[in-house]
CSV table of C-alpha atoms and ligand atoms in Angstrom, one decimal:
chain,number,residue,atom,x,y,z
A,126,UNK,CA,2.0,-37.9,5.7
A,127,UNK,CA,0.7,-37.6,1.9
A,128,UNK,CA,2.5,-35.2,-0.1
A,129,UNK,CA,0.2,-32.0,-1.1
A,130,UNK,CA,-0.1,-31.0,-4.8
A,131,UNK,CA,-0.3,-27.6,-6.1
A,132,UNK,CA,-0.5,-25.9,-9.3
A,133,UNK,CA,0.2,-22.1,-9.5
A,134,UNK,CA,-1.2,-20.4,-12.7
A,135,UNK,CA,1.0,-16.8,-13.2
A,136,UNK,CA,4.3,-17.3,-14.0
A,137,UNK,CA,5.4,-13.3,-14.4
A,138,UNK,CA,7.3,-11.8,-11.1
A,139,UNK,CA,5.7,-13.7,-8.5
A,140,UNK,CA,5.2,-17.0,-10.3
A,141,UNK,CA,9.3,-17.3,-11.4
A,142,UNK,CA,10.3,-16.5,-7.6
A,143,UNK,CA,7.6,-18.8,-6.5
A,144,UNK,CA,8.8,-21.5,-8.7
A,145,UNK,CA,12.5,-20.9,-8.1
A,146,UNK,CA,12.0,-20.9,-3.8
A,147,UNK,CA,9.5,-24.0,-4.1
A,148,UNK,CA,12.5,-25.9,-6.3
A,149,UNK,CA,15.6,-24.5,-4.6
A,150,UNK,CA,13.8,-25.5,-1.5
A,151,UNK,CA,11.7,-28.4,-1.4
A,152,UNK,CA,14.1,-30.7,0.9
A,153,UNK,CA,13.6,-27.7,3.8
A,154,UNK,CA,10.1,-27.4,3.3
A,155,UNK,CA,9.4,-31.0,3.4
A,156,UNK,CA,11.6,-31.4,6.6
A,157,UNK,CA,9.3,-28.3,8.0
A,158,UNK,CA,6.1,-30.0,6.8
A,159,UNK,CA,6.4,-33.5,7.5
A,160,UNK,CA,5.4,-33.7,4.1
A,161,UNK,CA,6.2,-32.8,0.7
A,162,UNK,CA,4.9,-29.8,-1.6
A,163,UNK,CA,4.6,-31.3,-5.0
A,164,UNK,CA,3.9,-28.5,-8.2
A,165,UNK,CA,2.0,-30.6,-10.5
A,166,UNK,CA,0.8,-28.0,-12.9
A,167,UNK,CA,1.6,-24.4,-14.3
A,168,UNK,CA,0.2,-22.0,-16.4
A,169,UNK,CA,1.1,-19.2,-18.1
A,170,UNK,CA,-0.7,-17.0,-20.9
A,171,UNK,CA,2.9,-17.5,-22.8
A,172,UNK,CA,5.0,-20.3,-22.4
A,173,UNK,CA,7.6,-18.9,-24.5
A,174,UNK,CA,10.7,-17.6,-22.8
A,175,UNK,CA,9.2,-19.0,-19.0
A,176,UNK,CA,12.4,-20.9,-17.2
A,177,UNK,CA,10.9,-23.4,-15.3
A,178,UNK,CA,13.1,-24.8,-12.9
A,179,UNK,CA,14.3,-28.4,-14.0
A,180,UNK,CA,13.4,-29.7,-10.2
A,181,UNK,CA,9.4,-28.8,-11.5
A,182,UNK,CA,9.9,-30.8,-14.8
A,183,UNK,CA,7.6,-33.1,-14.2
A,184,UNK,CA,4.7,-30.6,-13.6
A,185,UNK,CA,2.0,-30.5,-16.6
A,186,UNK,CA,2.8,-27.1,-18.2
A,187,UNK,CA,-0.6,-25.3,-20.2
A,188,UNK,CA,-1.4,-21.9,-21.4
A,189,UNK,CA,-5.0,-22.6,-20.1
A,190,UNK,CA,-6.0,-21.8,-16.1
A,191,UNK,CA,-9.0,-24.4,-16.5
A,192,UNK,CA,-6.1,-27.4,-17.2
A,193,UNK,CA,-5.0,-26.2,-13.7
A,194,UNK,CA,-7.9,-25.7,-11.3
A,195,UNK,CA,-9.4,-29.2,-13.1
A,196,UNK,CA,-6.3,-31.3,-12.5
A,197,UNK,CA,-7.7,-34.1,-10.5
A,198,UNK,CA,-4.4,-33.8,-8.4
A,199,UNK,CA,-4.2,-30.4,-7.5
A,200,UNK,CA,-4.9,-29.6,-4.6
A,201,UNK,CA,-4.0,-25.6,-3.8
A,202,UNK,CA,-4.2,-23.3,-6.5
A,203,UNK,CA,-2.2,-20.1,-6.3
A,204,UNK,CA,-3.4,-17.2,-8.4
A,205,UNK,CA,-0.5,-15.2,-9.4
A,206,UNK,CA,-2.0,-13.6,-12.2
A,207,UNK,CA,-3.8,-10.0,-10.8
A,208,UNK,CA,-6.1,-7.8,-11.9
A,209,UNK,CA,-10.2,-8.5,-11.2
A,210,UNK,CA,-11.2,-10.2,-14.1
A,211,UNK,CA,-9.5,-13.5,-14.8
A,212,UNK,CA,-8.1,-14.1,-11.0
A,213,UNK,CA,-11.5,-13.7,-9.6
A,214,UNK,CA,-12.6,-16.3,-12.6
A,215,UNK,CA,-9.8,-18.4,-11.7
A,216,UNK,CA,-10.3,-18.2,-7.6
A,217,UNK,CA,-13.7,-18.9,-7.6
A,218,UNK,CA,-13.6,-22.0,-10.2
A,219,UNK,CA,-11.0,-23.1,-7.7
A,220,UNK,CA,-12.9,-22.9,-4.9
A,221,UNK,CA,-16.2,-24.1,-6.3
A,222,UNK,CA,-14.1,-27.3,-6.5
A,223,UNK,CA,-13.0,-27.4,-3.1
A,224,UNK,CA,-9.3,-26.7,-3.7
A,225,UNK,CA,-7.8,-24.1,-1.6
A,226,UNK,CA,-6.8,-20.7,-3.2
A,227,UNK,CA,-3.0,-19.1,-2.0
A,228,UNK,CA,-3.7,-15.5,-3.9
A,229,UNK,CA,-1.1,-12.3,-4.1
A,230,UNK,CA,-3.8,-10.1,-5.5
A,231,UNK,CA,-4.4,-7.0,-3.5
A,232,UNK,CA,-6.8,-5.0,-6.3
A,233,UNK,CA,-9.1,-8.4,-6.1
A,234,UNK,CA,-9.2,-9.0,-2.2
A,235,UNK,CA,-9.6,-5.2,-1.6
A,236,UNK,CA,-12.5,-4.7,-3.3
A,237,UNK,CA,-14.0,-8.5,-3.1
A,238,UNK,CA,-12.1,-10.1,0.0
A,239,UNK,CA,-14.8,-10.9,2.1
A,240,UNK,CA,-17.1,-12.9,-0.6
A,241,UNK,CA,-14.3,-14.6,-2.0
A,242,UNK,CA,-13.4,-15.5,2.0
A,243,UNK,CA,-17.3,-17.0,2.3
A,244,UNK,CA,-17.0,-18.2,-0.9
A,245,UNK,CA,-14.3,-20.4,0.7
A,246,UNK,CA,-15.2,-21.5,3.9
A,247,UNK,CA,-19.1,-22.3,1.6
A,248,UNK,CA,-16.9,-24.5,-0.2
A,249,UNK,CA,-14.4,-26.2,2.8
A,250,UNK,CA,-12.0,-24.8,1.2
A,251,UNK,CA,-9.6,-22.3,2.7
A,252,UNK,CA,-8.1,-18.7,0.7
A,253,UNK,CA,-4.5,-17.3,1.8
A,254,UNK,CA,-3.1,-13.4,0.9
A,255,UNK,CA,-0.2,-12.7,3.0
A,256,UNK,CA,2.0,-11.8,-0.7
A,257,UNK,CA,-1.5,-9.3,-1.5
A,258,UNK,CA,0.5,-6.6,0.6
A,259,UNK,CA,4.0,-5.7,1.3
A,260,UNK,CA,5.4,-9.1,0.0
A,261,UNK,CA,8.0,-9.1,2.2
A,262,UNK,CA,7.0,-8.3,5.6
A,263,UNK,CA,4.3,-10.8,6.8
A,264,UNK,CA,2.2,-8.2,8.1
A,265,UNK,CA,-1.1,-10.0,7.8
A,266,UNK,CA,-0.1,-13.0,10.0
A,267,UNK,CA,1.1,-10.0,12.7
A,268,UNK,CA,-2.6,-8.6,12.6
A,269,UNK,CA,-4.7,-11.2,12.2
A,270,UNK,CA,-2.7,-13.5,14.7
A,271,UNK,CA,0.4,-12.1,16.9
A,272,UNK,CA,-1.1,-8.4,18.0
A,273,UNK,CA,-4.8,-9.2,17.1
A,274,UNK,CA,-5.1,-9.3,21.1
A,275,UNK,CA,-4.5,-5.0,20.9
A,276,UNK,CA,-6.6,-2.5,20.7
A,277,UNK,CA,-5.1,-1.0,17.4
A,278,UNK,CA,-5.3,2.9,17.9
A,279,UNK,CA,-3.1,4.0,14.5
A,280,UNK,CA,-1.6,2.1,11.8
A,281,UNK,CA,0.6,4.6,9.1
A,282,UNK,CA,2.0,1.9,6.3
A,283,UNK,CA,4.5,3.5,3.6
A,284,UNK,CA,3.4,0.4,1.0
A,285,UNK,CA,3.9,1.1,-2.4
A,286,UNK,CA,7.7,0.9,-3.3
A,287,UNK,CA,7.4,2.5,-6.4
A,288,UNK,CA,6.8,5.8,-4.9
A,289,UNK,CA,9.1,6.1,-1.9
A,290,UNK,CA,12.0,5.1,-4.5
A,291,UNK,CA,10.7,7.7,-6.8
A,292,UNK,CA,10.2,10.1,-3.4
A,293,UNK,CA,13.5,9.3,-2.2
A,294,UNK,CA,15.0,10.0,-5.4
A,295,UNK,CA,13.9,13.2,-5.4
A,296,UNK,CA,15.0,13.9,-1.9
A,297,UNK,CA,18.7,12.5,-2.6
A,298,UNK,CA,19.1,14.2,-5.8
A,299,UNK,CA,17.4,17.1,-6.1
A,300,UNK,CA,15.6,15.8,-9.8
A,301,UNK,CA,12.1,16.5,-10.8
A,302,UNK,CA,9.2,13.9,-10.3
A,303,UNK,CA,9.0,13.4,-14.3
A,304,UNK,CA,12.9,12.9,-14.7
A,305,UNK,CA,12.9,10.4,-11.7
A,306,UNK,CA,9.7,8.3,-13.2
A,307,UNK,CA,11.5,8.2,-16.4
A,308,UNK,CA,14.5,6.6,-15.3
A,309,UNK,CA,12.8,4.3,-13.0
A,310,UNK,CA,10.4,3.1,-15.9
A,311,UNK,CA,13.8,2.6,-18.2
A,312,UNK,CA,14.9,0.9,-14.9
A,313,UNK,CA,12.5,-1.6,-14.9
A,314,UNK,CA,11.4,-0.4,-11.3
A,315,UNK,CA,8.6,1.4,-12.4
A,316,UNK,CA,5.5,0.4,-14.8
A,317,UNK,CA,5.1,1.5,-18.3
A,318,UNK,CA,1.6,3.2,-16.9
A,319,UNK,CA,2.5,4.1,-13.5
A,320,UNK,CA,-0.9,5.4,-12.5
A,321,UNK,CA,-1.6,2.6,-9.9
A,322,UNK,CA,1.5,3.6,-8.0
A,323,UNK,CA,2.2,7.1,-8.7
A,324,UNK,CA,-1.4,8.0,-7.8
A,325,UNK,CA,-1.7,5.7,-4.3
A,326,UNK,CA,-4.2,3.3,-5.9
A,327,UNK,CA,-2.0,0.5,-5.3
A,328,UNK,CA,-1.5,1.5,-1.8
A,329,UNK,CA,-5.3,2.2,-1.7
A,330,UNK,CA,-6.3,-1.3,-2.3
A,331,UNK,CA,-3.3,-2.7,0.4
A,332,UNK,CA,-4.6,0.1,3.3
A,333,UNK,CA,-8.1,-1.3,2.6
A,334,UNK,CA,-7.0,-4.9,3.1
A,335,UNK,CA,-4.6,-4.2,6.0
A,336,UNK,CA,-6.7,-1.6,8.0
A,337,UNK,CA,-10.1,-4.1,7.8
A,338,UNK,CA,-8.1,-6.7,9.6
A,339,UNK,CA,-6.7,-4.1,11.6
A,340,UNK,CA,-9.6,-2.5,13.0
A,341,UNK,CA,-12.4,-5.3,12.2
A,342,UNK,CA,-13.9,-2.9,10.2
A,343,UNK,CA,-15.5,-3.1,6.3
A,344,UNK,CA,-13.5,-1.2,4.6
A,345,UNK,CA,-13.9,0.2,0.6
A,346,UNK,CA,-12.1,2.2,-1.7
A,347,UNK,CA,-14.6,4.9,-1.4
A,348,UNK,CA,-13.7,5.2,2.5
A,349,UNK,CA,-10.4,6.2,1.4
A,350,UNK,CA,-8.8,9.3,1.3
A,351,UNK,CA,-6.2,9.1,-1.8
A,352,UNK,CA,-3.5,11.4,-3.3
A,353,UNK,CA,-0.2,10.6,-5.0
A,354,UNK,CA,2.9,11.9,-5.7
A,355,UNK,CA,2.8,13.7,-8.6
A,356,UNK,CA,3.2,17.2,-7.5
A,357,UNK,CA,6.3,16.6,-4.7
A,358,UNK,CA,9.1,18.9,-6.1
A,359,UNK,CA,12.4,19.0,-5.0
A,360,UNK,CA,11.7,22.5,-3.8
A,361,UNK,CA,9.3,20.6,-1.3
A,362,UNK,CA,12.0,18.2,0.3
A,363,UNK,CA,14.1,22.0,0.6
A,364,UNK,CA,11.4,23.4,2.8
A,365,UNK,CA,10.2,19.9,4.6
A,366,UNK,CA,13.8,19.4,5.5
A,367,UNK,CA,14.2,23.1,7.2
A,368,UNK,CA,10.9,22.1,8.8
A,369,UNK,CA,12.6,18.8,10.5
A,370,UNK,CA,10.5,16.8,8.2
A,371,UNK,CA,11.0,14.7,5.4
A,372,UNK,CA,8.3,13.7,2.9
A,373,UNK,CA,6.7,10.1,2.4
A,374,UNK,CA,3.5,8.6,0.4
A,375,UNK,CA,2.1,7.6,4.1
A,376,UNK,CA,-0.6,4.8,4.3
A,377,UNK,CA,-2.9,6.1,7.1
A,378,UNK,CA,-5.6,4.6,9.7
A,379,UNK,CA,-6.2,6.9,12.4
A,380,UNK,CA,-8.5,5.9,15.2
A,381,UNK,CA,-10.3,9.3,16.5
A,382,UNK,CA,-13.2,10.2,19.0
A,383,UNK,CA,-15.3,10.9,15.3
A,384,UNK,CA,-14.6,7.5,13.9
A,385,UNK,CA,-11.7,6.0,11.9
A,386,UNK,CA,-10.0,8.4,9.3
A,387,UNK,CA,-8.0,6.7,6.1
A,388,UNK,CA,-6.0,8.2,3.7
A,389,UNK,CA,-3.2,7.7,1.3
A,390,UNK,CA,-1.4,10.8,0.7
A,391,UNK,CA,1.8,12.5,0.6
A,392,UNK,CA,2.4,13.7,4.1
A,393,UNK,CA,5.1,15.8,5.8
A,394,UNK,CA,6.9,13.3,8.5
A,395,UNK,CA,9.6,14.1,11.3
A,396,UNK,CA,12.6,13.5,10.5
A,397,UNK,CA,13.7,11.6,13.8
A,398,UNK,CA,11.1,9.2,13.1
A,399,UNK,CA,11.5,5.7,12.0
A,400,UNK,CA,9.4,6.0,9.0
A,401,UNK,CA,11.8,8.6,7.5
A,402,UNK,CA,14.4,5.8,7.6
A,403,UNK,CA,12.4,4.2,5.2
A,404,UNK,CA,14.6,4.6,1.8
A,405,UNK,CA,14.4,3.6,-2.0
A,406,UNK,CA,11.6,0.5,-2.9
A,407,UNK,CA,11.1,-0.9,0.7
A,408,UNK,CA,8.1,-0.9,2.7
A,409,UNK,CA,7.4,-0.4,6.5
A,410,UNK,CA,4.0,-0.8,8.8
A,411,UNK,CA,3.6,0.8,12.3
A,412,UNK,CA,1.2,-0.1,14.3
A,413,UNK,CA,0.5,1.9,17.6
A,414,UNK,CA,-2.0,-0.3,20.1
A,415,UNK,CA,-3.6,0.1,23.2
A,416,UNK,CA,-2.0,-2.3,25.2
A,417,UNK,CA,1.2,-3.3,23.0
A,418,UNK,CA,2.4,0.4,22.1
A,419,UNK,CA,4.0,0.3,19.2
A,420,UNK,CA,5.3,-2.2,16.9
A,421,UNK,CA,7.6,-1.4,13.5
A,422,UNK,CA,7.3,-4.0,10.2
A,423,UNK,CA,10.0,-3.5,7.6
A,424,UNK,CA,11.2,-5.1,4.5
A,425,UNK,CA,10.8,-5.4,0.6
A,426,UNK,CA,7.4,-4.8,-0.8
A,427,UNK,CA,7.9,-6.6,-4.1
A,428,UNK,CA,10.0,-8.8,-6.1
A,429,UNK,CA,9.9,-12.1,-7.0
A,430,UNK,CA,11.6,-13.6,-3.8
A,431,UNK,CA,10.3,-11.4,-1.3
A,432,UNK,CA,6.9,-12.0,-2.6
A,433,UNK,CA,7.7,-15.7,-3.6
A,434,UNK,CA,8.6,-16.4,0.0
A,435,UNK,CA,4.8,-15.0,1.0
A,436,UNK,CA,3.2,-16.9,-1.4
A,437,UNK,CA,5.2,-20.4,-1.0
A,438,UNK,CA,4.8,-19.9,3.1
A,439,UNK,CA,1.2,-19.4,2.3
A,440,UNK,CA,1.4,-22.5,0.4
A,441,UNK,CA,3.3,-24.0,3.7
A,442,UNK,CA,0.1,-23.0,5.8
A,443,UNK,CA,-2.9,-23.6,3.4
A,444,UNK,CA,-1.3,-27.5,3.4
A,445,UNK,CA,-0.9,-27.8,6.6
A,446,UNK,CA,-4.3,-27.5,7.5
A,447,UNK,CA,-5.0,-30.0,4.8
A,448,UNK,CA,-3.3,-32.6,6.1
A,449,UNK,CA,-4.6,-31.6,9.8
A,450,UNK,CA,-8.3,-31.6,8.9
A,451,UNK,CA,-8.6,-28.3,9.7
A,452,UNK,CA,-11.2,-26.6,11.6
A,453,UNK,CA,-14.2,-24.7,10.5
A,454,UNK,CA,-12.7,-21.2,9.4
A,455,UNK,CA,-13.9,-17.8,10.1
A,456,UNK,CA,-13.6,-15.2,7.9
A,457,UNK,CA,-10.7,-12.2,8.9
A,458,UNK,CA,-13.1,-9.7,6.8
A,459,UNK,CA,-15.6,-8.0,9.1
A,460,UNK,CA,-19.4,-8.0,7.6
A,461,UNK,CA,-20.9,-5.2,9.6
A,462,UNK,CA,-19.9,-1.6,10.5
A,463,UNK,CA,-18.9,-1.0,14.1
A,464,UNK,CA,-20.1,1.8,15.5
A,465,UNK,CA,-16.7,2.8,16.6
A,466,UNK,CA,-14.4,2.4,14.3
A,467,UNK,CA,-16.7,3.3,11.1
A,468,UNK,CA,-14.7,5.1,8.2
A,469,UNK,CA,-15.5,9.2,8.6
A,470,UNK,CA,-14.7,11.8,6.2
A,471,UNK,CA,-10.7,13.1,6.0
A,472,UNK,CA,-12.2,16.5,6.4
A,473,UNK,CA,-12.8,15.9,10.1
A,474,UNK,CA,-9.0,15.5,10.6
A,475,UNK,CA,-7.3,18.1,12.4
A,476,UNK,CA,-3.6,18.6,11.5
A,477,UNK,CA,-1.0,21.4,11.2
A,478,UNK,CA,-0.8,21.7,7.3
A,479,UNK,CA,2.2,22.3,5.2
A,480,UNK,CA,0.8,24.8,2.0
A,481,UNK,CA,3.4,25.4,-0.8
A,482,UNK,CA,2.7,28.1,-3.4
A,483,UNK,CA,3.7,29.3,-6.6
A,484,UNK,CA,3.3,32.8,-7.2
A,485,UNK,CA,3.9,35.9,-9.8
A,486,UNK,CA,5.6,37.6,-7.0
A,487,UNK,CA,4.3,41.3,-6.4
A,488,UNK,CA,3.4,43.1,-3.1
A,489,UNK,CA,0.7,41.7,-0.9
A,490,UNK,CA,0.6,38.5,-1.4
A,491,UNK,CA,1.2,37.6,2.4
A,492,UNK,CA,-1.3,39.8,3.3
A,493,UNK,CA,-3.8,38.4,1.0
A,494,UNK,CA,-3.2,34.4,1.9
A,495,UNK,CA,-3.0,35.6,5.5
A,496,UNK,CA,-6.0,37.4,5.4
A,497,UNK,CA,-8.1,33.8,3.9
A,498,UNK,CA,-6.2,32.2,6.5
A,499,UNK,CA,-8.0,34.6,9.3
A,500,UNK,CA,-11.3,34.5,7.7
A,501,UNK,CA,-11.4,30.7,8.2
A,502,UNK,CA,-9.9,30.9,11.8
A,503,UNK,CA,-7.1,29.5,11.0
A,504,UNK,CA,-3.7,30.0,12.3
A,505,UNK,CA,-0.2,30.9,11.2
A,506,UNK,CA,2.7,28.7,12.4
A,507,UNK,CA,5.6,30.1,9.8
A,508,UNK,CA,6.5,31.6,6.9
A,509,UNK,CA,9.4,30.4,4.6
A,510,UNK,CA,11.1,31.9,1.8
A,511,UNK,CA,14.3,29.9,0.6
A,512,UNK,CA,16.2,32.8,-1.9
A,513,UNK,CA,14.8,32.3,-5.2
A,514,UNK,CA,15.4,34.6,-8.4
A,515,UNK,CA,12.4,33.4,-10.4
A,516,UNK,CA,9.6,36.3,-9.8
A,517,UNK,CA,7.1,34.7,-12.6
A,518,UNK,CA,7.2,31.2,-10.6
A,519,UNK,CA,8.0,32.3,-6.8
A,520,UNK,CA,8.0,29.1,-4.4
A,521,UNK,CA,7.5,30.0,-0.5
A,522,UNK,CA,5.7,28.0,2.4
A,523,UNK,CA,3.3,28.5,5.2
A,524,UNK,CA,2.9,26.1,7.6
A,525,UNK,CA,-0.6,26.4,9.8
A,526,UNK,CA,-1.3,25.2,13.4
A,527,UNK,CA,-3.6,22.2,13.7
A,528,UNK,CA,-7.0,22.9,12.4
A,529,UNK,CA,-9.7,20.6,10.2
A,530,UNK,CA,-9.0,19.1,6.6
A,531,UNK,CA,-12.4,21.0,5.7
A,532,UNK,CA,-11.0,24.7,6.6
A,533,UNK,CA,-7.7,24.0,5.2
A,534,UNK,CA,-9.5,22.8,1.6
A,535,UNK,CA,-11.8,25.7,2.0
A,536,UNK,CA,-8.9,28.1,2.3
A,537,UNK,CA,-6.8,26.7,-0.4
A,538,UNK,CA,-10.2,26.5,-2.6
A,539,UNK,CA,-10.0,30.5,-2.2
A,540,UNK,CA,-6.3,31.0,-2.5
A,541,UNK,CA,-6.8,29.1,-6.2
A,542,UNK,CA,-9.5,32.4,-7.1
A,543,UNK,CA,-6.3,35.1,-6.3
A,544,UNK,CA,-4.6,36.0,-9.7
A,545,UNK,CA,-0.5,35.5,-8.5
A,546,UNK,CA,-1.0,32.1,-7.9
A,547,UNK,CA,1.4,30.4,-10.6
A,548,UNK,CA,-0.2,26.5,-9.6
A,549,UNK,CA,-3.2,25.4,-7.3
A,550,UNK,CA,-1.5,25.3,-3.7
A,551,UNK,CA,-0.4,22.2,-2.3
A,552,UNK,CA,-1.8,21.3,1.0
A,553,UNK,CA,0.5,18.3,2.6
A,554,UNK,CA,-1.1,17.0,6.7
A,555,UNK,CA,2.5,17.4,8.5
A,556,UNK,CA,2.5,14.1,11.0
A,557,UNK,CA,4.7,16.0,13.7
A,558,UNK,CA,3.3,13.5,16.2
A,559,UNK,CA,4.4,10.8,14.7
B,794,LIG,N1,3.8,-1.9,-7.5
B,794,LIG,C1,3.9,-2.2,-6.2
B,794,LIG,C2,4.9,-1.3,-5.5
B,794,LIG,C3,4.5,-3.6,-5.9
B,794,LIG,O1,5.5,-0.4,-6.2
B,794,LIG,O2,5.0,-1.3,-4.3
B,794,LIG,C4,3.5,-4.7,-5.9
B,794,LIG,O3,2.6,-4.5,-4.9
């Protein structure tokens, strides 16, 4: 069969792993294929400093995408670049030409998936993600083709690796959120502007992807819940801990009797479960079904191999269809609201609640928070009190039975009016059923 020619614009992370697996392994591929994979252009905004493998020598190397999608050869174009602007420039020239688009961008097929999918199939042409969301664990193949038979009841993703390494740096040493951040950014395993991952928007934009073809549902940013990191001392991990619980930046999709419930926040989590286990920059999906009970996804969420090998099996899949003529494609984006499984509010969740304070310690302060706690029916599981000299910064917990999101905001919304409190309280959902 006729070799298929691609050209891969984005030569940062993603691009040199690509590069390196599609040179290291071009014999394999071909023997997998029938047929080879041929790179016959690259781009890059810099050339400078780029290694490209000698095995892609022949390849036509540019600093402009245009050289790329235009090459009368290529046939697959993988956008490796991220971001909203250029990519979707650079996908949808692609596509308008009838060459098939293998993309890693999660921010762009979040937020415009679906009409980039149309835009495809419009076009013939066909538009691959698996390396959008946790590189390393093929998780979109798993929903959209080997449990897409369930009824998906819950999904809880832990999917940015920044922030469990950062989280379970805290938890293993005992250092401060800043300090942590800090090292990791001289590390290299954190970004120079760490917003995206730090505050969940990066996890955000995978939930969004991951829990549309999920629950066939039309999902947007606005439908989801989203907290970071920043305010998970070690003092938290002390008390979570003597709770059972560990802490973790927890991907959520929640099907409920109201509708479906999405967040991305920092959440207490049992201990005994799997998703504790879940250490340092790797990733992990769950997905609990109807039918199937549950099913566990692990790996490496970034990197250049991890992700390369998404992007390059991707590759693998987009030309095989080529070569097979393949069928008329439907899109894996839903286009209308189900009834059923429409995004509702977090505030209609019911959880027990983890609240951590910081108070200028003086009498009554139980009584006080109790009494706001009453007021809103809400009530009392525990109260802890690790020893603790500091009276101008006093750190205690008080975990409440299950109740709704809306009561507990309300009720830490009063707590912020009472004049000990040092910082706002910290509210964290404590998964105990997980
Ligand atoms: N910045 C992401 C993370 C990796 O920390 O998981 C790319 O998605």
């Amino acid at each position: 069969m006729r070799d298929v020619n691609i050209g891969i614009v984005g030569l940062g992370n993603v691009g040199s792993g690509t590069m390196a697996i599609l040179a290291e392994t071009s014999d394999s591929i071909a023997q997998k294929l029938g047929f080879r994979l041929v790179v016959k252009a690259l781009c890059a905004r810099t050339i400078e400093g780029k290694q490209i493998p000698s095995a892609l020598a022949d390849a036509l190397v540019t600093t402009d995408w245009r050289e790329v999608v235009n090459h009368p050869e290529v046939e697959i174009v993988a956008e490796l670049i991220g971001g909203q602007g250029v990519a979707k420039e650079i996908i949808e020239a692609a596509l308008a030409a009838g060459k098939s688009v293998v993309t890693a961008n999660k921010e762009l097929m979040a937020a415009q998936g679906p009409a980039l999918v149309d835009a495809a199939i419009v076009h013939g042409a066909n538009i691959a993600m698996e390396a959008s969301v946790a590189g390393g664990i093929p998780v979109h193949t798993v929903l959209r083709e080997g449990i897409s038979g369930d009824r998906i009841e819950a999904f809880y993703g832990i999917l940015n690796g920044t922030s469990n390494y950062i989280l379970t740096e805290i938890e293993r040493d005992g250092t401060a959120f800043a300090d942590v951040l800090a090292e990791a950014q001289r590390l290299g395993y954190a970004e120079a502007d760490p917003t995206a991952d730090v505050d969940g928007f990066d996890a955000r934009s995978k939930l969004a992807i991951l829990a549309a073809l999920a629950f066939g549902e039309k999902i947007t940013a606005a439908d989801i819940f989203t907290e970071g990191i920043r305010r998970i001392s070690p003092i938290d991990f002390q008390y979570a801990h003597r709770l059972g619980h560990t802490i973790r930046l927890l991907c959520g999709a929640r099907l409920t009797g109201e509708g479906l419930i999405l967040s991305v926040r920092p959440a207490l989590i049992p201990e005994s479960t799997i998703l504790a286990s879940v250490k340092g920059a790797y990733n992990a999906v769950w997905v609990r079904g109807k039918y199937g009970a549950d099913t566990f996804y692990y790996g490496r969420g970034a990197g250049p191999h991890p992700t390369g090998v998404a992007v390059v099996s991707d590759l693998m899949r987009v030309a095989r269809e080529i070569r097979s003529g393949s069928p008329t494609r439907v899109s894996p984006f839903a286009h209308d609201r189900l009834e059923a499984n429409r995004p509702v509010s977090v505030l209609k969740q019911k959880r027990a609640y983890y609240l951590r304070f910081f108070v200028r310690d003086e009498p009554g302060i139980i009584a006080a928070l109790a009494s706001i706690l009453a007021a809103k029916k809400i009530g009392l599981d525990a109260v802890l009190q690790l020893p603790n000299e500091d009276k101008a910064a006093l750190p205690f917990v008080i975990t409440v039975e299950p109740t709704s999101e809306q009561s507990v905001q309300e009720a830490v919304a009063e707590m912020a009016k009472l004049d000990f409190m040092v910082e706002p309280v910290l509210a964290l959902p404590m998964e105990t059923a997980l």
